[in-house]
Short mmCIF file of N, CA and C in Angstrom, two decimals:
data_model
loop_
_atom_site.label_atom_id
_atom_site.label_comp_id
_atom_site.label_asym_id
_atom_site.label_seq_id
_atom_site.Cartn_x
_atom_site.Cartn_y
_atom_site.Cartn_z
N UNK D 206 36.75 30.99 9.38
CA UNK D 206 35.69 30.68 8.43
C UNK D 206 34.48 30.16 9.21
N UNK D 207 33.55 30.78 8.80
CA UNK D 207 31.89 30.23 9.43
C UNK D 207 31.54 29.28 8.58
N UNK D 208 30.42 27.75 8.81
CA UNK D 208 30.33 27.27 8.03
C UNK D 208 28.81 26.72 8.51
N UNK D 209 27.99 26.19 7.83
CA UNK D 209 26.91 25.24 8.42
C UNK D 209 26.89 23.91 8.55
N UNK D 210 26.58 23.24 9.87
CA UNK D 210 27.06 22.22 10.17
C UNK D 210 25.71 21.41 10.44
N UNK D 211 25.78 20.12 9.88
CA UNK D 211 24.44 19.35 10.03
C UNK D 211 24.17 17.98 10.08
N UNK D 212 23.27 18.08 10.70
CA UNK D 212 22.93 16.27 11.10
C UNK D 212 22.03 15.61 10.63
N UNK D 213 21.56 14.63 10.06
CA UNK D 213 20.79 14.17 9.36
C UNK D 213 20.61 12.75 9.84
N UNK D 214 18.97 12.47 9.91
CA UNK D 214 18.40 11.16 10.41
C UNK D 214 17.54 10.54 9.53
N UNK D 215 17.75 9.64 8.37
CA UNK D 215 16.80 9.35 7.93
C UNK D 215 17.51 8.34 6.79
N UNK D 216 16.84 7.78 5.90
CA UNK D 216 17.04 6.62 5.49
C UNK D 216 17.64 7.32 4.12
N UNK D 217 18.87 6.13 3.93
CA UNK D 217 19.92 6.34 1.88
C UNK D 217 18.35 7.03 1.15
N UNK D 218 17.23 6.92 0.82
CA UNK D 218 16.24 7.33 -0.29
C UNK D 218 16.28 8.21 0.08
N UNK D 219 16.25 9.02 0.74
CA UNK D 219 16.02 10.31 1.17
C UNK D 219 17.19 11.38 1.24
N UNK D 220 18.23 11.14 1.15
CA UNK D 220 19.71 11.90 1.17
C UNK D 220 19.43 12.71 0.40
N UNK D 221 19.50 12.50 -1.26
CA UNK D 221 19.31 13.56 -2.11
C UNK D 221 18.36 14.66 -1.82
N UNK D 222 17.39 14.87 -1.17
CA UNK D 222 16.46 15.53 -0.93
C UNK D 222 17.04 16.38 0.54
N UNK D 223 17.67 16.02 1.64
CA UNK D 223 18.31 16.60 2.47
C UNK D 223 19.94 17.17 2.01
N UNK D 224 20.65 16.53 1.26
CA UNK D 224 21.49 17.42 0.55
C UNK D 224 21.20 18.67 -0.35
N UNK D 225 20.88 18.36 -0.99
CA UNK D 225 19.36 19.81 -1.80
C UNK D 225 19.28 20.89 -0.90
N UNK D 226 18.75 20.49 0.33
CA UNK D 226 18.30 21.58 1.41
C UNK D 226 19.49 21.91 1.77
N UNK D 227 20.39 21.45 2.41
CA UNK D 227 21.91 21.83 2.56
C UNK D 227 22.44 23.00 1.34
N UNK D 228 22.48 22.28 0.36
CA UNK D 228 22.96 23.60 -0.60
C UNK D 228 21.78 24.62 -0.74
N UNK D 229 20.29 24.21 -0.74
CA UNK D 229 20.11 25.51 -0.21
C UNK D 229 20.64 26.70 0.47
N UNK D 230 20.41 26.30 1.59
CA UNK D 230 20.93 26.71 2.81
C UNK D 230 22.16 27.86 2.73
N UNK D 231 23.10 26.68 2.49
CA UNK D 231 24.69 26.97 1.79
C UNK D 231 24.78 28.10 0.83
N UNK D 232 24.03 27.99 -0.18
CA UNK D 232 23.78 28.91 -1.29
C UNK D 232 22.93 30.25 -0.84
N UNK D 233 21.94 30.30 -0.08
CA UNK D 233 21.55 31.69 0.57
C UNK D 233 22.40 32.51 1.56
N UNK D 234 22.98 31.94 2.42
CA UNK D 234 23.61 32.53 3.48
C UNK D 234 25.23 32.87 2.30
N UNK D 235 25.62 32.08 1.91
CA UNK D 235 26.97 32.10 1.24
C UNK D 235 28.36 31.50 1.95
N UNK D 236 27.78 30.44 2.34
CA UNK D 236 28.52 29.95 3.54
C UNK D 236 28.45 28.07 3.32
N UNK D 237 29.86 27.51 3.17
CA UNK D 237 29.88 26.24 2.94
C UNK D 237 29.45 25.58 4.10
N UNK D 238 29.21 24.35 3.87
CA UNK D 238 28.09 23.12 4.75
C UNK D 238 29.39 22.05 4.93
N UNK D 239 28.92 21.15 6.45
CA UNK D 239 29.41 20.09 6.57
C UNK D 239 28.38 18.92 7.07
N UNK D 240 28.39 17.58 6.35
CA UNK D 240 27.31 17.30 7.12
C UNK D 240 28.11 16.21 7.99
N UNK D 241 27.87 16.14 9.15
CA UNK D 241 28.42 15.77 10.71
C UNK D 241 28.33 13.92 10.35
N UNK D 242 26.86 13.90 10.67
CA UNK D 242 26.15 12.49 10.88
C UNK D 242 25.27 12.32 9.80
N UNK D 243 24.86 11.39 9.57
CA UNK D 243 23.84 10.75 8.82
C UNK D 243 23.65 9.45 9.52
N UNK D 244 22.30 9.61 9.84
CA UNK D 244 22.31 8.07 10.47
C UNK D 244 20.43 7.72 10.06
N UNK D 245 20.49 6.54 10.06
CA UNK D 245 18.98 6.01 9.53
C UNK D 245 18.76 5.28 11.17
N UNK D 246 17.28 4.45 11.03
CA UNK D 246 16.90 4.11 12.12
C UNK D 246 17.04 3.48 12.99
N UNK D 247 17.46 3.50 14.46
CA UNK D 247 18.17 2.39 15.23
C UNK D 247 17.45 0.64 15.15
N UNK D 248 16.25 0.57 15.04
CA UNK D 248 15.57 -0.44 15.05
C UNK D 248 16.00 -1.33 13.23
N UNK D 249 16.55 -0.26 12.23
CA UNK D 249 16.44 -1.26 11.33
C UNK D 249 18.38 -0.83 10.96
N UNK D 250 19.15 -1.23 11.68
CA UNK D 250 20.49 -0.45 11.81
C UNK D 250 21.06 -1.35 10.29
N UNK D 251 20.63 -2.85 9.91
CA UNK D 251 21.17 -2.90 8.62
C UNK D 251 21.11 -3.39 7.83
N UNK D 252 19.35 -2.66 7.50
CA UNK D 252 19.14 -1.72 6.46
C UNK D 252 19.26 -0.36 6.16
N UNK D 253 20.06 0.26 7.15
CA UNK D 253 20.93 1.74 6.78
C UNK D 253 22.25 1.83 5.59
N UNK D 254 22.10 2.33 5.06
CA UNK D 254 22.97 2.60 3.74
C UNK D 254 23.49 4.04 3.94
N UNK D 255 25.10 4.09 3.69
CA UNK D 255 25.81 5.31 3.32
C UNK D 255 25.84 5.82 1.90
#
């Protein structure tokens, strides 16, 4: 199975909007997504939210 695999840098407000693009993605090619990492900014490490 082929799948798309992805990393993501950026802050909890913003997820929904990079998941979106993922199923984009997912949904054109026809091919399920994994997302790897999610990580927000090293300088503000906690105020990062999962």
């Amino acid at each position: 199975m082929h799948l798309s695999v992805f990393s993501s840098y950026g802050s909890a407000d913003v997820a929904p909007g990079i998941v979106a693009n993922m199923k984009r993605i997912s949904d054109a090619y026809g091919k399920p997504f994994l997302q790897s990492e999610f990580g927000g900014r090293v300088d503000r490490a906690s105020s990062t939210q999962a």
